[in-house]
Short mmCIF file of C-alpha atoms in Angstrom, two decimals:
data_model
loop_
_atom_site.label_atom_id
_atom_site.label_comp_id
_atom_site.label_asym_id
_atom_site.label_seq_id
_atom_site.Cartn_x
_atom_site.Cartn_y
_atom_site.Cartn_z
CA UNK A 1 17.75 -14.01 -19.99
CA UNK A 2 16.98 -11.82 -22.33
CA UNK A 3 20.45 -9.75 -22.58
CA UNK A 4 19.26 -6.76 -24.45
CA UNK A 5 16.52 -5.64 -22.39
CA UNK A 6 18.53 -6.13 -19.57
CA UNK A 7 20.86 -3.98 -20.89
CA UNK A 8 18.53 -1.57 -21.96
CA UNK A 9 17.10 -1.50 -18.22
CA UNK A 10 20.64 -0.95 -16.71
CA UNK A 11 21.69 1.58 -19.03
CA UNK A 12 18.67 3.33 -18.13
CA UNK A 13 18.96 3.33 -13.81
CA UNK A 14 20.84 6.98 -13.96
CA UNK A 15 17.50 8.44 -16.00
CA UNK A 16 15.27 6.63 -13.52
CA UNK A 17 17.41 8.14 -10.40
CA UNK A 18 17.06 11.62 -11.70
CA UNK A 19 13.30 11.35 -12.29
CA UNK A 20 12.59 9.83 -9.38
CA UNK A 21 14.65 12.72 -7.26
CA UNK A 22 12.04 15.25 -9.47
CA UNK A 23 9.15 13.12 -8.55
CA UNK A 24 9.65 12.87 -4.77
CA UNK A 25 10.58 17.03 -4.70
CA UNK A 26 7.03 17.00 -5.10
CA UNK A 27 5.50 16.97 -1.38
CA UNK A 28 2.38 14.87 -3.20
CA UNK A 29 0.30 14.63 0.09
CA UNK A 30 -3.41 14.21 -0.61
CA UNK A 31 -4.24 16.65 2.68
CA UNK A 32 -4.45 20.34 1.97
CA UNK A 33 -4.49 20.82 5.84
CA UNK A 34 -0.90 19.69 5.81
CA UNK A 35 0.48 20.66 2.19
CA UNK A 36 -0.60 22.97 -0.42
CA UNK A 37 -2.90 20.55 -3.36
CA UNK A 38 -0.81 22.61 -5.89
CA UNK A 39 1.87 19.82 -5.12
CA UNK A 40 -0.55 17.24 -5.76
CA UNK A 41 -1.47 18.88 -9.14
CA UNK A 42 2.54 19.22 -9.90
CA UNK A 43 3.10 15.61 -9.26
CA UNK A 44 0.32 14.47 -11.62
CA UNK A 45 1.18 16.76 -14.44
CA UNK A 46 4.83 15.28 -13.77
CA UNK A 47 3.43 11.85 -14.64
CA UNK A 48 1.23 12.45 -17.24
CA UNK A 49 4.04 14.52 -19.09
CA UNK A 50 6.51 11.74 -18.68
CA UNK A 51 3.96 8.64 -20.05
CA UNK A 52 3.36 11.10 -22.72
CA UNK A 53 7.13 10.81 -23.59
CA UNK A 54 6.37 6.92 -23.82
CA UNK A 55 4.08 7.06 -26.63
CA UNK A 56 0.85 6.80 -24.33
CA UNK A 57 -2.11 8.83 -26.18
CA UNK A 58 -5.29 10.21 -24.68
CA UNK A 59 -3.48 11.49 -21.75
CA UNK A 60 -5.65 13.21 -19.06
CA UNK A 61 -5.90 14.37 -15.84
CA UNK A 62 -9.32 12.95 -14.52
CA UNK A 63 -10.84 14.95 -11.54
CA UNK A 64 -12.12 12.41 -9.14
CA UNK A 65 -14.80 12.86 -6.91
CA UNK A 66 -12.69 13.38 -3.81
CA UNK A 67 -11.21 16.38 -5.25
CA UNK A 68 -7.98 14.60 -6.47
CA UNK A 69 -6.93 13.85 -10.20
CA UNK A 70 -6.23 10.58 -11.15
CA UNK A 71 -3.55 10.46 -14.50
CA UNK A 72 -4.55 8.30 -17.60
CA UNK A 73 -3.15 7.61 -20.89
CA UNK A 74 -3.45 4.79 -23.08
CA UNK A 75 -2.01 3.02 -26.81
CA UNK A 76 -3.78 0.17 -28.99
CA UNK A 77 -1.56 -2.57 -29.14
CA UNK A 78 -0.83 -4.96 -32.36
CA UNK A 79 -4.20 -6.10 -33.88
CA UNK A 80 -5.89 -9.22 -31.57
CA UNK A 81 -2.91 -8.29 -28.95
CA UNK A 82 -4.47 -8.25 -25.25
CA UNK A 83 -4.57 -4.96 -22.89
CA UNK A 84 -2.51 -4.16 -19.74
CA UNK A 85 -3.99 -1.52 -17.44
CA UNK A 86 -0.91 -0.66 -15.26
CA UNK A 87 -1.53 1.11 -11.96
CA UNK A 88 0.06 3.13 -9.49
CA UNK A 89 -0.13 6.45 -7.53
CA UNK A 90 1.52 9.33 -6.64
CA UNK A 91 0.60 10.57 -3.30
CA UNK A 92 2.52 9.38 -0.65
CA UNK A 93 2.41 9.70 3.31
CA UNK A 94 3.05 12.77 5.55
CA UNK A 95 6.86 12.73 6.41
CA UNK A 96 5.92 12.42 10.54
CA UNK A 97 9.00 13.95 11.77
CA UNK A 98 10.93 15.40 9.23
CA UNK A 99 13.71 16.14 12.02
CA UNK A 100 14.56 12.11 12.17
CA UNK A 101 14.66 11.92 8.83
CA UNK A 102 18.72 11.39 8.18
CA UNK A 103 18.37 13.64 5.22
CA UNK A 104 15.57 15.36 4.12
CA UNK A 105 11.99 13.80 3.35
CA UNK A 106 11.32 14.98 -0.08
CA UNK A 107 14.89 15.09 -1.49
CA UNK A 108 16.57 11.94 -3.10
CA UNK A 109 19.69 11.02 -1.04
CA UNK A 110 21.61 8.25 -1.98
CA UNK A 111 23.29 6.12 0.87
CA UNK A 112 24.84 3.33 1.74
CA UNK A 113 23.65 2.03 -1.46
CA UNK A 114 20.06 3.02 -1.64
CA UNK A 115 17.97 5.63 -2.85
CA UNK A 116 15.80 8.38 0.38
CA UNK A 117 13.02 10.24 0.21
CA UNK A 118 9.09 9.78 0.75
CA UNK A 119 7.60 8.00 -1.85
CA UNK A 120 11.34 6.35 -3.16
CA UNK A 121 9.49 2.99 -2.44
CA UNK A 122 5.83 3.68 -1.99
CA UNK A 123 4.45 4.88 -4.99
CA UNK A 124 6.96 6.92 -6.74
CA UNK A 125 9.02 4.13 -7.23
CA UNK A 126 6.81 1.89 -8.60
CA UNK A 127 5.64 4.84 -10.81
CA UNK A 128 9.54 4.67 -12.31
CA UNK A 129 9.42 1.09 -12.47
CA UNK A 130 6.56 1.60 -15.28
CA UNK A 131 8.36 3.99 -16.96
CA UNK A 132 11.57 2.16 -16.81
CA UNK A 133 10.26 -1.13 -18.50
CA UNK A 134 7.94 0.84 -20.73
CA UNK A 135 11.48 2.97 -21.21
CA UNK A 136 13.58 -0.08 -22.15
CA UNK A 137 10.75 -2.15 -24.55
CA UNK A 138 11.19 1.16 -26.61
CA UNK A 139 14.89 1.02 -26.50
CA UNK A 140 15.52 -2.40 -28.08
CA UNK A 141 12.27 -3.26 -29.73
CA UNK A 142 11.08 0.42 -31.29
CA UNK A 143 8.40 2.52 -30.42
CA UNK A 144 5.79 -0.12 -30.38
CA UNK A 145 4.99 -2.75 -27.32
CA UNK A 146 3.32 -6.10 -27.63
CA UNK A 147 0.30 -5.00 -25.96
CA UNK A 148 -2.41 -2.85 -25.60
CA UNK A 149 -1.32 -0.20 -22.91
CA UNK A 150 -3.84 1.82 -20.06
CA UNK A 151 -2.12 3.65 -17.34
CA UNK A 152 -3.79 4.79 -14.25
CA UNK A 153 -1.60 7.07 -11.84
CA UNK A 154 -4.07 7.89 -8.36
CA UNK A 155 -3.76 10.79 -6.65
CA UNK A 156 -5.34 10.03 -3.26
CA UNK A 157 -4.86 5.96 -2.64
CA UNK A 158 -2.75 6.61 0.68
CA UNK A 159 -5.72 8.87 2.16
CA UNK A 160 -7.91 6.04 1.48
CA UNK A 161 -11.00 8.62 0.14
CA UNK A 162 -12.14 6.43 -2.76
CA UNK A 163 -11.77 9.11 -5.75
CA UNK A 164 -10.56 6.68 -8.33
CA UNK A 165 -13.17 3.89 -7.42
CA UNK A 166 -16.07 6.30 -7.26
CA UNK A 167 -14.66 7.69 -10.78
CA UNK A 168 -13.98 4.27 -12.24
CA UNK A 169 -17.63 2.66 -11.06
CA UNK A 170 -19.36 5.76 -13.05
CA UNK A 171 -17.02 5.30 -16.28
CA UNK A 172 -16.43 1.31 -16.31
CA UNK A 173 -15.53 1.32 -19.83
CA UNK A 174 -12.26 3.75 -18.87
CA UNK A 175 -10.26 0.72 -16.61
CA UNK A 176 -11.37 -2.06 -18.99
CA UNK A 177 -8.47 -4.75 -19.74
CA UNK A 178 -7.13 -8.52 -19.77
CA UNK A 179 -4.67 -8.05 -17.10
CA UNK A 180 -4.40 -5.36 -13.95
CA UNK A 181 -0.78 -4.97 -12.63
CA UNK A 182 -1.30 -3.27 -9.24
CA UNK A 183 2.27 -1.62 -8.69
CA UNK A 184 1.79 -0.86 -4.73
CA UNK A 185 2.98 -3.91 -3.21
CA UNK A 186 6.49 -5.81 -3.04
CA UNK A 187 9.03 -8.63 -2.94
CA UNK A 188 9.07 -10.59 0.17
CA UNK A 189 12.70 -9.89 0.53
CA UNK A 190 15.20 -8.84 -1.17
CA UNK A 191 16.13 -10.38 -4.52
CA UNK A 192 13.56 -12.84 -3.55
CA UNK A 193 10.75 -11.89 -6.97
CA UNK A 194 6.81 -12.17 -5.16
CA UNK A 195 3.88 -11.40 -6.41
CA UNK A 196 1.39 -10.82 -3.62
CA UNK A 197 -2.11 -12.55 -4.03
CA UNK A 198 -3.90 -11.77 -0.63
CA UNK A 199 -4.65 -8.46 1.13
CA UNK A 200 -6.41 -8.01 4.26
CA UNK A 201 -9.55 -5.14 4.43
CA UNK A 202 -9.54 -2.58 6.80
CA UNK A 203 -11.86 -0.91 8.99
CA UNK A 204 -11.81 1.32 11.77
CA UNK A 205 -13.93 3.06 14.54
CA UNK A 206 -13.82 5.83 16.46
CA UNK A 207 -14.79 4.95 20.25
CA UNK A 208 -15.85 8.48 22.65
CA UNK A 209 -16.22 7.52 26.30
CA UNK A 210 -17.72 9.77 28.61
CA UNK A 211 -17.78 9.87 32.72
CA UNK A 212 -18.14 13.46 33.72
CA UNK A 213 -19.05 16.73 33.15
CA UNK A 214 -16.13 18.30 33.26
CA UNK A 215 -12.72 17.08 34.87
CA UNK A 216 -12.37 17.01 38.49
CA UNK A 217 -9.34 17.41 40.43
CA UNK A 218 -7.75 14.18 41.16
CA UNK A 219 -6.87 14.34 44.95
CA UNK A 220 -10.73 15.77 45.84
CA UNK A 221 -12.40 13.09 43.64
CA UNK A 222 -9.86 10.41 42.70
CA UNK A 223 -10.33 7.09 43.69
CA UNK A 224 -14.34 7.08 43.72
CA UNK A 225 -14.89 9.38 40.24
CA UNK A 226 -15.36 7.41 37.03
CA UNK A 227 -12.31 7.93 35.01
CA UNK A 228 -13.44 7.94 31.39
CA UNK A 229 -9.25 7.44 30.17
CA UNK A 230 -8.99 4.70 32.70
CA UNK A 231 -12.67 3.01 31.17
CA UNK A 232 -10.71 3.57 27.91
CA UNK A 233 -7.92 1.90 28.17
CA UNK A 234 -9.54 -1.30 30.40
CA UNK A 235 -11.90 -1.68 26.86
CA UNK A 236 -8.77 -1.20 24.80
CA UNK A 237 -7.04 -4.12 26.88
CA UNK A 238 -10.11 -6.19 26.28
CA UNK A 239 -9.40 -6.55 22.51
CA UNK A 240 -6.64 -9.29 22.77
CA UNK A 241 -5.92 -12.21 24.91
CA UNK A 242 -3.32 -12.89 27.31
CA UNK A 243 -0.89 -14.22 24.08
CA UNK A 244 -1.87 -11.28 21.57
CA UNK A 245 -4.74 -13.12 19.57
CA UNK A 246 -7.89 -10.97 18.47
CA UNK A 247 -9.85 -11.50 21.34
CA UNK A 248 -13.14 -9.77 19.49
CA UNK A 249 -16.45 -12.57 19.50
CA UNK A 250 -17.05 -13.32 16.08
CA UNK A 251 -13.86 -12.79 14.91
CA UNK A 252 -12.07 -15.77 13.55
CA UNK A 253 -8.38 -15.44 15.09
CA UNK A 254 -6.88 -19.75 13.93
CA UNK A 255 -6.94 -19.33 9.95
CA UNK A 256 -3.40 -20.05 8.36
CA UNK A 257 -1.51 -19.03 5.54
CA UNK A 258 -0.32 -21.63 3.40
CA UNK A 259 2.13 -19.56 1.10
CA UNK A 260 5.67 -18.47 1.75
CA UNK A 261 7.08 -19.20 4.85
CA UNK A 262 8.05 -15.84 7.17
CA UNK A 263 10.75 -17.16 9.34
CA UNK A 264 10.06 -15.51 12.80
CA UNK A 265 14.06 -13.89 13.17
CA UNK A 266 13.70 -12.35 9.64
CA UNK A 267 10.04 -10.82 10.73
CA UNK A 268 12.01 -9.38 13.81
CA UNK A 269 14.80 -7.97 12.25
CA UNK A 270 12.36 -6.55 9.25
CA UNK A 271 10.07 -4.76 12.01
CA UNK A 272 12.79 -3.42 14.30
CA UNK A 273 11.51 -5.12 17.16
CA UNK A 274 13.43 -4.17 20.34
CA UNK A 275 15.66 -7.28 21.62
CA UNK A 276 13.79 -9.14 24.66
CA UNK A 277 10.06 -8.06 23.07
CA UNK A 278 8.16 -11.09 22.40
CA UNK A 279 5.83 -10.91 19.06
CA UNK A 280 2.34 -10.64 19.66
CA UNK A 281 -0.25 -13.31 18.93
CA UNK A 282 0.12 -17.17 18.35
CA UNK A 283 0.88 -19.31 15.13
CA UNK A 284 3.28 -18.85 12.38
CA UNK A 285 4.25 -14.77 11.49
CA UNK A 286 2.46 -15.52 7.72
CA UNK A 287 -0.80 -16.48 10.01
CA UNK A 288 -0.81 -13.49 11.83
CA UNK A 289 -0.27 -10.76 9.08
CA UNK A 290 -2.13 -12.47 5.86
CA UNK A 291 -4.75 -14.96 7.42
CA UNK A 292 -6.04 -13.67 10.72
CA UNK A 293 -7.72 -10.14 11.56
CA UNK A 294 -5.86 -7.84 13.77
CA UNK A 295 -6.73 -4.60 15.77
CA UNK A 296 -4.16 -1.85 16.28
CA UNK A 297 -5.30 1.55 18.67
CA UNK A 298 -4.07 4.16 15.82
CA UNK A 299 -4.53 7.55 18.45
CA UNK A 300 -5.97 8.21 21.84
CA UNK A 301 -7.34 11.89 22.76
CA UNK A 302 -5.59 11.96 26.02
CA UNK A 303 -3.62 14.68 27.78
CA UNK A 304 -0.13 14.54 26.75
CA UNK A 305 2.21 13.92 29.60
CA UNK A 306 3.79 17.21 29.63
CA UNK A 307 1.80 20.00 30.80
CA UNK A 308 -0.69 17.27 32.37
CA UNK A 309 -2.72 18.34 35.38
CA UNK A 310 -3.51 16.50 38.58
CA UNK A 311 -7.06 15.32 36.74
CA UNK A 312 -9.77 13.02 36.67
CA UNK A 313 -10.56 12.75 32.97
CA UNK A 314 -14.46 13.50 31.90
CA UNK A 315 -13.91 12.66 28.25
CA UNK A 316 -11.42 10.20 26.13
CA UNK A 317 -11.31 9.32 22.79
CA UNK A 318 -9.53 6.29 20.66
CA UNK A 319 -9.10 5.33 16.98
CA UNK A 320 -8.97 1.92 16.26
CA UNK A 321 -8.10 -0.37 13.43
CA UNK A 322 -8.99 -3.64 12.21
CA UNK A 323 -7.33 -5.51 9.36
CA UNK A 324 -9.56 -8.19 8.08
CA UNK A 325 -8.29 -11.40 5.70
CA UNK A 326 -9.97 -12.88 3.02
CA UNK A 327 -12.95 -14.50 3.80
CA UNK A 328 -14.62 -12.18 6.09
CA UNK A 329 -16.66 -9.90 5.54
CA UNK A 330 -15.29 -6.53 6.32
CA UNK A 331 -19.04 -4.95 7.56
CA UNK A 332 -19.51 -8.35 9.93
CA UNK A 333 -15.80 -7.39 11.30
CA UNK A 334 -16.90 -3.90 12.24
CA UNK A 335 -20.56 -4.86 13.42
CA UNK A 336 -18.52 -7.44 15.63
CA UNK A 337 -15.83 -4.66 16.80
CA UNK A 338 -18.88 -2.61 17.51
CA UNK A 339 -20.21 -5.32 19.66
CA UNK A 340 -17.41 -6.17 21.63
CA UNK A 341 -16.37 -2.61 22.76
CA UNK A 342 -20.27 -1.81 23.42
CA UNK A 343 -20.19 -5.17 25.82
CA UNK A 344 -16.84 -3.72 27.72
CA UNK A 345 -18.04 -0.08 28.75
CA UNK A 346 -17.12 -0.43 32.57
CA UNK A 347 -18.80 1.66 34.58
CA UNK A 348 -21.78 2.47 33.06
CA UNK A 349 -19.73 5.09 30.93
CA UNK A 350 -21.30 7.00 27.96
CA UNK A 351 -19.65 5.56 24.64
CA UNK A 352 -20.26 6.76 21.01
CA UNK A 353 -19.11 5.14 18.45
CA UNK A 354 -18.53 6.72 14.94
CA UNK A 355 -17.94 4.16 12.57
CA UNK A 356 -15.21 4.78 9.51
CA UNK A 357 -15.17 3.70 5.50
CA UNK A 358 -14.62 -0.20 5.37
CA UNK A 359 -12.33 -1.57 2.33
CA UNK A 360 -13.01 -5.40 1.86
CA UNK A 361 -10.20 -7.73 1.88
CA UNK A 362 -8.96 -9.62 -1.77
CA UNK A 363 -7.63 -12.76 -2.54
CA UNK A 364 -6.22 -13.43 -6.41
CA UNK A 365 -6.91 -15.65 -8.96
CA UNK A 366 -3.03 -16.80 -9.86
CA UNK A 367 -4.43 -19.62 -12.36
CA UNK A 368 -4.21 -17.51 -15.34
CA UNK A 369 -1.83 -16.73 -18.34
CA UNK A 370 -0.71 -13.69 -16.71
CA UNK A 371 0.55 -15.78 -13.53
CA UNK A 372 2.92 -18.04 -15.94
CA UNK A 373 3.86 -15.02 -17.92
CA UNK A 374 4.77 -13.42 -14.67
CA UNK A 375 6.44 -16.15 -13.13
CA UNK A 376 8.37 -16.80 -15.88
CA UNK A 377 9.25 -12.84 -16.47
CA UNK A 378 10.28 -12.86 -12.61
CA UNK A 379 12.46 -16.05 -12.97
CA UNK A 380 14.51 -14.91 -15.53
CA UNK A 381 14.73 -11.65 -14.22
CA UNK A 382 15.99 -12.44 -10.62
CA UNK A 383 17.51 -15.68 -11.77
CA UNK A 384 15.18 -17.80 -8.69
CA UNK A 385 11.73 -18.65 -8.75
CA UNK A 386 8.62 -16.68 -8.30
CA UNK A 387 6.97 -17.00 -4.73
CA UNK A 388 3.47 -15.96 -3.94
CA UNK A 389 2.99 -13.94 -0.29
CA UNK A 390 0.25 -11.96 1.34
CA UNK A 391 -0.13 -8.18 2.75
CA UNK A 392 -1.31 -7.08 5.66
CA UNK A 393 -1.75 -3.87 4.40
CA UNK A 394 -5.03 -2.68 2.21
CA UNK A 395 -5.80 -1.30 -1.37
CA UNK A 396 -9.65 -1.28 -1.62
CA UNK A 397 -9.16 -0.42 -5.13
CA UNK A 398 -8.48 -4.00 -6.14
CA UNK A 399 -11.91 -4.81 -5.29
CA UNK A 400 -13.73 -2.47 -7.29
CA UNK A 401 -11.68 -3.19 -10.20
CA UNK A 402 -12.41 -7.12 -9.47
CA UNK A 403 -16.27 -6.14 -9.75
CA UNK A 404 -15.88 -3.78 -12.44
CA UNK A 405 -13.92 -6.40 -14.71
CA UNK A 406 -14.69 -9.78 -13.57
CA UNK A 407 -12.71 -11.55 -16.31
CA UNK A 408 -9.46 -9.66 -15.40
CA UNK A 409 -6.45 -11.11 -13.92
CA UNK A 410 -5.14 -8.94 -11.04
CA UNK A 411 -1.49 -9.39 -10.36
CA UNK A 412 0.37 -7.46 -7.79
CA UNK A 413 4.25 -6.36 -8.06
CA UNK A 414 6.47 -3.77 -6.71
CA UNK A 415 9.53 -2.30 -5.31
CA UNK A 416 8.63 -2.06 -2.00
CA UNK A 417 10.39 -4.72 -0.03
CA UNK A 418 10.70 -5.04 4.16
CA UNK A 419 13.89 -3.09 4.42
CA UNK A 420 12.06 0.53 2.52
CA UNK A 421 10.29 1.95 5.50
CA UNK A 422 7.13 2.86 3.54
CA UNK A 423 5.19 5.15 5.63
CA UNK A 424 7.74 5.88 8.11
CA UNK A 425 10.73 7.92 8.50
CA UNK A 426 13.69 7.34 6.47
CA UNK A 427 11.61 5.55 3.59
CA UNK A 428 14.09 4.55 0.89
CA UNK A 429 14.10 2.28 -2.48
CA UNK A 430 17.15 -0.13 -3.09
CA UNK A 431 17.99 0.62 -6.52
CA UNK A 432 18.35 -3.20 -7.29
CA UNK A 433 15.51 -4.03 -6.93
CA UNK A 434 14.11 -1.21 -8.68
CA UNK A 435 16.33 -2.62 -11.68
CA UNK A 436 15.27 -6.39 -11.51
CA UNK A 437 11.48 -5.46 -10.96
CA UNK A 438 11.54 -3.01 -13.91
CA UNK A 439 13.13 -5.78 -16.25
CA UNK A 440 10.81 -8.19 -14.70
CA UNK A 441 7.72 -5.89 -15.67
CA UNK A 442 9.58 -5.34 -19.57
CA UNK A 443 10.24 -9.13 -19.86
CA UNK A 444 6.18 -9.68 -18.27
CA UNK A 445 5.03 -7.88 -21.13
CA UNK A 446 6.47 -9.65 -24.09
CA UNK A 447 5.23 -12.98 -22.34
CA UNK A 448 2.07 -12.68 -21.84
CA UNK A 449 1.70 -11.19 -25.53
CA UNK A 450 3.25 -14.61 -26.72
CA UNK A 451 1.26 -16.86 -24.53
CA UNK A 452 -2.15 -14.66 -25.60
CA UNK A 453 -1.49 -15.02 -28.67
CA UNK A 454 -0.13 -18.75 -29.10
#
């Protein structure tokens, strides 16, 4: 272990508590129909001003073309020393319900050991994780670091609008390094160091059916009028099998993940799920979140149940989701969605189908000298071995950046293990882990300068 960085990162956990509480003040959502952009525009000047405090030069704010800015700064490293482009973002989710939030959404609260607020985890946190290793390299080594540095801080990743890869596709020089470190995922639990090397692709469609002209009152026409919620939700139904699998033709629903292990009681205690509910689908947990595709109804347009009427609905309307792993192609996966819920109109109902942005899935390279530097960094940090997981979730980003730079390594970290909530209520970051990943990014850095250059 190196004992003076990690001394340098603990003495520096109070600094990165108080900027993270000023970071998640900062209601960063990437929606103007739900929070003024001026918070958006806070946020980023927040970052830029405190990589600027780092050392990084050419700061900027880069308007993107969704209408969001994107921060970037960079430093030249030693002569012949490689470059690490270090990512994150600053936007975060919509609170949801901010009344069952135990303490309010965008103010730090500590408790019972960890750190509350949207965005503690996902990005924010990973933003301070940066910071903190950058923070702590400066602290016991000077105002130099072994590499070359690039920064990139979105402003728009959880709205999934594609600013930043539109921006970076027209300036491909901008992004340009030896190694990517994606800070948006995290460990696989607690204390347990993970770089994730697989993401699944998403892509979604929005399914209209139609029966009627109008609605029609339920005790003069029910029973022989086409219901178009009722043709909704038999179509809906048709999407899985009797155990849960993906039930869509041309959809692949047996791969298997040959990683980490995710032991089926840990899964249920990380998701929450009620005691008696069985998990859906077949095969191991890892299968069914990293190597198989799965669909998940995100809304219905359907009377709510208070202040329903005694109707026959005309018109319904669903949004639906499909995750897609590695290895498929995420435009077959919709054509085949497509397919499947155009083959399961009962009825003869009217459907339209509006089809929504698809973000391909990614699979890493781990056989470079960034892997060993990481795995190495990670080791000594946590004081266990590096694993290697997969994400269910999506950052399309990772893609473009894999075209842009083909020669790149691409290595995934974070703080955001099971137990932070991200995107839900109650989101929180344990401090720990905040610690031992920022050390872990510090110690990363020195190593993969050495192995570069030896």
């Amino acid at each position: 272990m190196s004992q003076p960085l990690a001394d340098a990162v603990r003495s520096l956990m109070d600094r990165a508590r108080t900027d993270l509480a000023e970071l998640v003040a900062f209601p960063s959502v990437a929606d103007p129909r739900q929070f003024p952009v001026e918070e958006c525009r806070k946020a980023a000047q927040w970052v830029a001003d405190a990589f600027a405090a780092e050392g990084l030069g050419n700061i900027q704010l880069l308007d993107t073309p969704d209408g969001t800015q994107s921060v970037y700064g960079e430093l030249p490293g030693p002569e012949g020393a490689p470059t690490v482009l270090l990512y994150s973002h600053y936007d975060v989710q919509p609170p949801l319900d901010e009344n069952a939030w135990l303490s309010p959404a965008f103010e730090l609260t500590e408790r019972d050991g960890r750190w509350y607020g949207r965005g503690a985890a996902d990005c924010k946190g990973n933003i301070l994780m940066h910071l903190t290793a950058l923070r702590a390299l400066r602290q016991v080594y000077g105002d130099g670091y072994p590499v070359g540095l690039k920064i990139i801080v979105e402003g728009s990743e959880e709205q999934g609008t594609g600013g930043l890869e539109r921006y970076a596709e027209a300036h491909p020089e901008l992004l340009a390094a030896d190694v990517i470190v994606i800070g948006d995922t995290g460990n696989f639990a607690p204390g347990l160091p993970t770089v994730t090397t697989s993401l699944r692709g998403m892509t979604a469609v929005e399914a209209s059916v139609t029966t009627l002209a109008g609605n029609l009152h339920s005790g003069a026409f029910g029973g022989a009028a086409p219901d178009a919620l009722q043709s909704l939700v038999r179509m809906l139904a048709s999407l899985h099998d009797e155990n849960g699998d993906v039930a869509v033709a041309g959809l692949a629903a047996d791969q298997t993940w040959e990683g980490v292990r995710y032991p089926e009681e840990q899964f249920r205690a990380d998701a929450k799920v009620v005691d008696g509910v069985e998990l859906t689908g077949t095969g191991t947990v890892a299968d069914r979140l990293w190597a198989r595709p799965s669909v998940t109804v995100l809304g219905i347009d359907a009377p709510p149940v208070v202040g329903a009427t005694s109707s026959v609905q005309a018109a319904a309307k669903a949004l639906i989701s499909l995750r897609v792993p590695p290895g498929m192609s995420s435009d077959a996966a919709q054509d085949a969605l497509v397919a499947h819920l155009e083959a399961q109109v009962p009825l003869g109902a009217r459907l339209t189908i509006q089809r929504q942005g698809n973000g391909a899935p990614f699979r890493a390279d781990t056989g470079g000298p960034a892997y060993e530097a990481m795995g190495e960094a990670m080791a000594e940090a946590f004081g266990t071995p590096m694993v290697t997981a997969g994400e269910g979730g999506s950052i399309p980003l990772c893609n473009t950046l894999r075209s842009l730079y083909p020669q790149a390594e691409i290595v995934l970290i974070g703080v955001e293990e099971p137990t932070t909530q991200i995107h839900a209520v109650n989101e929180s970051v344990d401090p720990r882990e905040l610690e031992r990943m920022a050390l872990a990014e510090a110690l990363f850095l020195r190593r993969y300068a050495e192995l570069r250059s030896s």
